[in-house]
Amino acid sequence: MKLGKYLLVPWFILAVYTVLSIYNGPAGVISYRELKGERQKILENLEKLRTINGELEGTMDALLYDREAISIKARELGYGEKNERFIRIVGLPGTRPSEMKPGMIRAFIQPVSSGKAYRLISFCVGMILFALFLAGDILFKNDDSTLKY
């Protein structure tokens, strides 16, 4: 049975690799939590887009049926009627903010996970277990020889 414990080393390596992969692998628990967070951000963005869509539909209806709304929008765009003069003040906060709006494309960070690191960690842990078994056999071999009847 002394050599039987060495057969546990490959199984132990496999178990460590499996636990690491399940918890922190590409389809593991941590990756799933990150995906749930991204899903929540997307749902919030979708709600903002719905709000903006409602506002734009109201603006569109106003521009279709209201002459005053058309003239106000034209003035915002820099158009005017005859004999009108415009004064522009440079340096004040403009009407075109440069911040990101809902619906704009944003960069995301792709998770980097490699199975090679898990294999290496599992192999090292297995080799430590093997070394402990071997050291135990070497140390206790001398004790067993002195206990002969």
Coordinates of N, CA and C in Angstrom, one line a residue:
M1 N 0.8 -1.2 0.0 CA 0.0 0.0 0.0 C 0.9 1.3 0.0
K2 N 2.2 1.1 0.3 CA 3.0 2.3 0.3 C 3.1 2.9 -1.1
L3 N 3.1 2.1 -2.2 CA 3.2 2.7 -3.5 C 1.8 3.2 -4.0
G4 N 0.7 2.8 -3.3 CA -0.6 3.2 -3.7 C -0.9 4.7 -3.5
K5 N -0.2 5.2 -2.5 CA -0.4 6.7 -2.3 C 0.2 7.5 -3.4
Y6 N 1.1 7.0 -4.1 CA 1.7 7.8 -5.2 C 0.7 7.8 -6.4
L7 N -0.2 6.9 -6.4 CA -1.3 7.0 -7.5 C -2.3 8.1 -7.2
L8 N -2.2 8.6 -6.0 CA -3.1 9.8 -5.6 C -2.6 11.1 -6.2
V9 N -1.3 11.2 -6.5 CA -0.8 12.4 -7.0 C -1.4 12.9 -8.3
P10 N -1.5 12.0 -9.4 CA -2.2 12.5 -10.6 C -3.7 12.9 -10.3
W11 N -4.3 12.2 -9.5 CA -5.7 12.5 -9.2 C -5.8 13.8 -8.4
F12 N -4.9 14.1 -7.6 CA -4.8 15.3 -6.8 C -4.5 16.5 -7.8
I13 N -3.6 16.3 -8.7 CA -3.4 17.3 -9.7 C -4.6 17.6 -10.5
L14 N -5.3 16.6 -10.9 CA -6.6 16.8 -11.7 C -7.6 17.5 -10.9
A15 N -7.7 17.2 -9.6 CA -8.7 17.8 -8.7 C -8.4 19.3 -8.5
V16 N -7.1 19.7 -8.3 CA -6.7 21.1 -8.2 C -7.0 21.8 -9.5
Y17 N -6.7 21.2 -10.6 CA -6.9 21.9 -11.9 C -8.4 22.1 -12.1
T18 N -9.2 21.1 -11.7 CA -10.7 21.2 -11.9 C -11.2 22.3 -11.0
V19 N -10.8 22.4 -9.8 CA -11.3 23.5 -8.9 C -10.9 24.8 -9.4
L20 N -9.6 25.0 -9.8 CA -9.2 26.3 -10.4 C -10.0 26.7 -11.6
S21 N -10.3 25.7 -12.5 CA -11.0 26.0 -13.7 C -12.4 26.3 -13.4
I22 N -13.1 25.6 -12.5 CA -14.5 25.9 -12.2 C -14.6 27.3 -11.6
Y23 N -13.7 27.7 -10.7 CA -13.8 28.9 -10.0 C -13.4 30.1 -10.9
N24 N -12.2 30.0 -11.5 CA -11.6 31.1 -12.2 C -11.4 30.9 -13.7
G25 N -11.9 29.9 -14.3 CA -11.7 29.6 -15.7 C -12.5 30.5 -16.6
P26 N -12.4 30.3 -17.9 CA -13.2 31.1 -18.9 C -14.7 31.0 -18.7
A27 N -15.1 29.9 -18.2 CA -16.6 29.7 -18.0 C -16.9 29.5 -16.5
G28 N -16.0 30.1 -15.7 CA -16.1 29.8 -14.3 C -17.0 30.8 -13.5
V29 N -16.9 30.7 -12.2 CA -17.8 31.6 -11.4 C -17.4 33.0 -11.5
I30 N -16.1 33.4 -11.5 CA -15.7 34.8 -11.6 C -16.1 35.4 -12.9
S31 N -15.9 34.6 -14.0 CA -16.3 35.1 -15.3 C -17.8 35.3 -15.4
Y32 N -18.6 34.5 -14.8 CA -20.0 34.6 -14.8 C -20.4 35.9 -14.1
R33 N -19.8 36.2 -13.0 CA -20.1 37.4 -12.2 C -19.8 38.6 -13.1
E34 N -18.7 38.6 -13.8 CA -18.3 39.7 -14.7 C -19.3 39.9 -15.8
L35 N -19.8 38.8 -16.3 CA -20.8 38.9 -17.4 C -22.2 39.4 -16.8
K36 N -22.5 39.0 -15.6 CA -23.7 39.6 -15.0 C -23.6 41.1 -14.8
G37 N -22.4 41.6 -14.4 CA -22.2 43.0 -14.3 C -22.3 43.7 -15.6
E38 N -21.7 43.2 -16.7 CA -21.9 43.7 -18.0 C -23.3 43.7 -18.5
R39 N -24.0 42.7 -18.2 CA -25.5 42.6 -18.5 C -26.2 43.7 -17.8
Q40 N -25.9 44.0 -16.6 CA -26.6 45.1 -15.8 C -26.3 46.4 -16.5
K41 N -25.1 46.6 -16.9 CA -24.7 47.9 -17.6 C -25.5 48.0 -18.9
I42 N -25.6 46.9 -19.6 CA -26.4 47.0 -20.9 C -27.8 47.3 -20.6
L43 N -28.4 46.7 -19.6 CA -29.8 46.9 -19.3 C -30.1 48.4 -18.9
E44 N -29.1 49.0 -18.1 CA -29.2 50.4 -17.8 C -29.1 51.3 -19.0
N45 N -28.2 50.9 -19.9 CA -28.0 51.6 -21.1 C -29.3 51.6 -22.0
L46 N -29.9 50.4 -22.0 CA -31.2 50.2 -22.8 C -32.3 51.1 -22.2
E47 N -32.3 51.2 -20.9 CA -33.4 52.1 -20.3 C -33.1 53.5 -20.6
K48 N -31.9 53.9 -20.6 CA -31.5 55.3 -21.0 C -31.9 55.6 -22.5
L49 N -31.6 54.6 -23.3 CA -32.0 54.7 -24.7 C -33.5 54.8 -24.9
R50 N -34.3 54.1 -24.2 CA -35.7 54.2 -24.3 C -36.2 55.6 -23.8
T51 N -35.6 56.2 -22.8 CA -35.9 57.5 -22.4 C -35.6 58.5 -23.4
I52 N -34.4 58.4 -24.0 CA -34.0 59.3 -25.1 C -34.9 59.2 -26.3
N53 N -35.3 57.9 -26.6 CA -36.2 57.7 -27.7 C -37.5 58.4 -27.5
G54 N -38.0 58.4 -26.3 CA -39.3 59.1 -26.0 C -39.2 60.6 -26.2
E55 N -38.0 61.1 -25.7 CA -37.8 62.6 -25.9 C -37.7 62.9 -27.3
L56 N -37.0 62.1 -28.1 CA -36.8 62.4 -29.5 C -38.1 62.3 -30.3
E57 N -39.0 61.3 -29.9 CA -40.3 61.2 -30.5 C -41.1 62.5 -30.3
G58 N -41.0 63.0 -29.0 CA -41.7 64.2 -28.7 C -41.2 65.4 -29.5
T59 N -39.9 65.5 -29.6 CA -39.3 66.5 -30.5 C -39.7 66.4 -31.9
M60 N -39.7 65.2 -32.4 CA -40.1 65.0 -33.8 C -41.6 65.4 -34.0
D61 N -42.4 65.0 -33.1 CA -43.8 65.4 -33.3 C -44.0 67.0 -33.2
A62 N -43.2 67.6 -32.3 CA -43.2 69.1 -32.2 C -42.7 69.7 -33.5
L63 N -41.7 69.1 -34.1 CA -41.1 69.7 -35.4 C -42.1 69.4 -36.6
L64 N -42.9 68.4 -36.5 CA -43.8 68.1 -37.6 C -45.0 69.1 -37.6
Y65 N -45.5 69.5 -36.4 CA -46.7 70.2 -36.3 C -46.6 71.6 -35.8
D66 N -45.5 72.0 -35.2 CA -45.4 73.3 -34.5 C -44.4 74.2 -35.2
R67 N -44.9 75.4 -35.8 CA -44.0 76.3 -36.5 C -43.0 76.9 -35.5
E68 N -43.4 77.2 -34.3 CA -42.5 77.8 -33.4 C -41.3 76.9 -33.0
A69 N -41.6 75.6 -32.9 CA -40.6 74.6 -32.6 C -39.6 74.5 -33.7
I70 N -40.1 74.6 -34.9 CA -39.2 74.6 -36.1 C -38.3 75.8 -36.1
S71 N -38.8 77.0 -35.8 CA -38.0 78.2 -35.8 C -37.0 78.2 -34.7
I72 N -37.3 77.6 -33.5 CA -36.4 77.6 -32.4 C -35.3 76.6 -32.8
K73 N -35.6 75.4 -33.3 CA -34.6 74.4 -33.7 C -33.7 75.0 -34.8
A74 N -34.2 75.8 -35.7 CA -33.4 76.4 -36.8 C -32.5 77.4 -36.2
R75 N -32.9 78.1 -35.2 CA -32.0 79.1 -34.6 C -30.9 78.4 -33.8
E76 N -31.2 77.3 -33.2 CA -30.2 76.5 -32.5 C -29.1 76.0 -33.5
L77 N -29.5 75.7 -34.7 CA -28.6 75.1 -35.7 C -27.9 76.3 -36.5
G78 N -28.2 77.5 -36.2 CA -27.5 78.6 -36.8 C -28.2 79.3 -37.9
Y79 N -29.5 78.9 -38.2 CA -30.3 79.5 -39.2 C -31.1 80.6 -38.6
G80 N -31.6 81.5 -39.5 CA -32.4 82.6 -39.0 C -33.3 83.1 -40.1
E81 N -34.1 84.1 -39.8 CA -34.9 84.8 -40.8 C -34.2 86.0 -41.3
K82 N -34.8 86.6 -42.3 CA -34.1 87.8 -42.9 C -34.1 88.9 -41.8
N83 N -33.1 89.7 -41.9 CA -32.8 90.8 -41.0 C -32.6 90.4 -39.5
E84 N -32.2 89.2 -39.3 CA -31.8 88.7 -38.0 C -30.3 88.7 -37.9
R85 N -29.8 89.0 -36.7 CA -28.4 89.0 -36.5 C -28.1 88.1 -35.2
F86 N -27.0 87.4 -35.3 CA -26.6 86.5 -34.2 C -25.4 86.9 -33.5
I87 N -25.3 86.7 -32.2 CA -24.1 87.0 -31.4 C -23.7 85.6 -30.8
R88 N -22.5 85.2 -31.1 CA -22.0 84.0 -30.6 C -20.9 84.3 -29.5
I89 N -21.1 83.7 -28.4 CA -20.1 83.8 -27.3 C -19.2 82.6 -27.3
V90 N -18.0 82.7 -27.5 CA -17.1 81.6 -27.6 C -16.5 81.3 -26.2
G91 N -16.4 80.0 -25.8 CA -15.8 79.7 -24.6 C -16.8 79.2 -23.5
L92 N -18.0 79.5 -23.7 CA -19.0 79.0 -22.8 C -19.4 77.5 -23.1
P93 N -19.9 76.8 -22.1 CA -20.3 75.5 -22.4 C -21.2 75.4 -23.6
G94 N -20.8 74.6 -24.6 CA -21.6 74.5 -25.8 C -22.8 73.6 -25.7
T95 N -23.5 73.6 -26.8 CA -24.7 72.7 -26.8 C -24.4 71.3 -27.2
R96 N -23.1 71.1 -27.5 CA -22.7 69.7 -27.9 C -21.7 69.2 -26.9
P97 N -22.2 68.5 -25.9 CA -21.2 67.9 -24.9 C -20.5 66.8 -25.6
S98 N -19.3 66.6 -25.1 CA -18.4 65.6 -25.7 C -18.4 64.3 -24.9
E99 N -19.2 64.2 -23.8 CA -19.2 63.0 -23.0 C -19.9 61.9 -23.7
M100 N -19.7 60.7 -23.2 CA -20.4 59.6 -23.9 C -21.9 59.6 -23.6
K101 N -22.6 59.3 -24.6 CA -24.1 59.2 -24.5 C -24.5 57.7 -24.6
P102 N -25.7 57.4 -24.1 CA -26.1 56.0 -24.2 C -26.3 55.7 -25.7
G103 N -25.9 54.5 -26.0 CA -26.0 54.1 -27.4 C -24.7 54.2 -28.2
M104 N -23.8 55.0 -27.6 CA -22.5 55.1 -28.3 C -21.7 53.8 -28.0
I105 N -20.8 53.5 -28.9 CA -19.9 52.3 -28.8 C -18.9 52.6 -27.7
R106 N -18.7 51.7 -26.8 CA -17.6 51.9 -25.8 C -16.7 50.7 -25.8
A107 N -15.5 50.9 -25.5 CA -14.6 49.8 -25.5 C -14.8 49.0 -24.2
F108 N -14.6 47.7 -24.3 CA -14.7 46.8 -23.1 C -13.4 46.1 -23.0
I109 N -13.2 45.6 -21.8 CA -11.9 44.9 -21.5 C -12.3 43.4 -21.6
Q110 N -11.6 42.7 -22.4 CA -11.8 41.3 -22.6 C -11.0 40.5 -21.5
P111 N -11.7 39.7 -20.8 CA -11.0 39.0 -19.7 C -9.9 38.1 -20.3
V112 N -8.8 38.1 -19.7 CA -7.7 37.2 -20.1 C -7.5 36.1 -19.1
S113 N -7.8 34.9 -19.5 CA -7.6 33.8 -18.6 C -7.0 32.7 -19.4
S114 N -6.0 32.1 -18.9 CA -5.3 31.0 -19.6 C -5.3 29.7 -18.8
G115 N -5.6 28.6 -19.4 CA -5.5 27.4 -18.8 C -4.1 26.9 -18.5
K116 N -3.1 27.5 -19.1 CA -1.7 27.1 -18.9 C -1.3 27.4 -17.5
A117 N -1.7 28.5 -17.0 CA -1.4 28.9 -15.6 C -2.0 27.9 -14.6
Y118 N -3.2 27.5 -14.9 CA -3.8 26.5 -14.0 C -3.1 25.1 -14.1
R119 N -2.7 24.8 -15.3 CA -2.0 23.5 -15.4 C -0.6 23.6 -14.6
L120 N 0.0 24.7 -14.8 CA 1.3 24.8 -14.1 C 1.2 24.8 -12.6
I121 N 0.2 25.5 -12.1 CA -0.1 25.6 -10.6 C -0.5 24.2 -10.1
S122 N -1.3 23.5 -10.9 CA -1.7 22.1 -10.5 C -0.6 21.2 -10.5
F123 N 0.3 21.3 -11.5 CA 1.5 20.4 -11.6 C 2.4 20.7 -10.4
C124 N 2.6 21.9 -10.1 CA 3.5 22.3 -9.0 C 3.0 21.7 -7.6
V125 N 1.7 21.9 -7.4 CA 1.1 21.4 -6.2 C 1.2 19.9 -6.1
G126 N 1.0 19.2 -7.3 CA 1.1 17.8 -7.3 C 2.6 17.3 -7.0
M127 N 3.5 18.1 -7.6 CA 4.9 17.7 -7.3 C 5.3 17.9 -5.8
I128 N 4.7 18.9 -5.2 CA 4.9 19.1 -3.8 C 4.4 18.0 -3.0
L129 N 3.2 17.5 -3.4 CA 2.6 16.4 -2.7 C 3.5 15.1 -2.9
F130 N 3.9 14.9 -4.1 CA 4.8 13.8 -4.4 C 6.1 13.9 -3.6
A131 N 6.7 15.1 -3.5 CA 7.9 15.2 -2.7 C 7.6 15.0 -1.2
L132 N 6.4 15.3 -0.7 CA 6.1 15.1 0.7 C 6.0 13.6 0.9
F133 N 5.3 12.9 0.0 CA 5.2 11.4 0.1 C 6.5 10.8 0.1
L134 N 7.4 11.2 -0.9 CA 8.7 10.6 -1.0 C 9.6 10.9 0.3
A135 N 9.5 12.1 0.7 CA 10.3 12.5 1.9 C 9.8 11.7 3.1
G136 N 8.5 11.5 3.2 CA 7.9 10.7 4.3 C 8.4 9.2 4.3
D137 N 8.4 8.7 3.0 CA 8.9 7.3 2.9 C 10.3 7.1 3.2
I138 N 11.1 8.1 2.8 CA 12.6 8.0 3.1 C 12.8 8.2 4.6
L139 N 12.2 9.1 5.2 CA 12.4 9.4 6.6 C 11.9 8.2 7.5
F140 N 10.7 7.7 7.2 CA 10.2 6.6 8.0 C 10.6 5.2 7.6
K141 N 11.4 5.1 6.5 CA 12.0 3.8 6.1 C 13.0 3.4 7.1
N142 N 13.8 4.3 7.5 CA 14.9 4.0 8.5 C 14.2 3.6 9.9
D143 N 13.1 4.3 10.2 CA 12.5 3.9 11.5 C 11.8 2.5 11.4
D144 N 11.3 2.2 10.2 CA 10.7 0.8 10.1 C 11.8 -0.3 10.2
S145 N 13.0 0.0 9.7 CA 14.0 -1.1 9.7 C 14.5 -1.3 11.1
T146 N 14.4 -0.4 12.0 CA 14.9 -0.6 13.4 C 13.8 -1.3 14.2
L147 N 12.6 -1.3 13.7 CA 11.5 -2.0 14.5 C 11.3 -3.4 14.2
K148 N 12.2 -4.1 13.5 CA 12.0 -5.5 13.1 C 12.1 -6.3 14.3
Y149 N 11.3 -7.4 14.3 CA 11.3 -8.3 15.5 C 12.2 -9.4 15.3

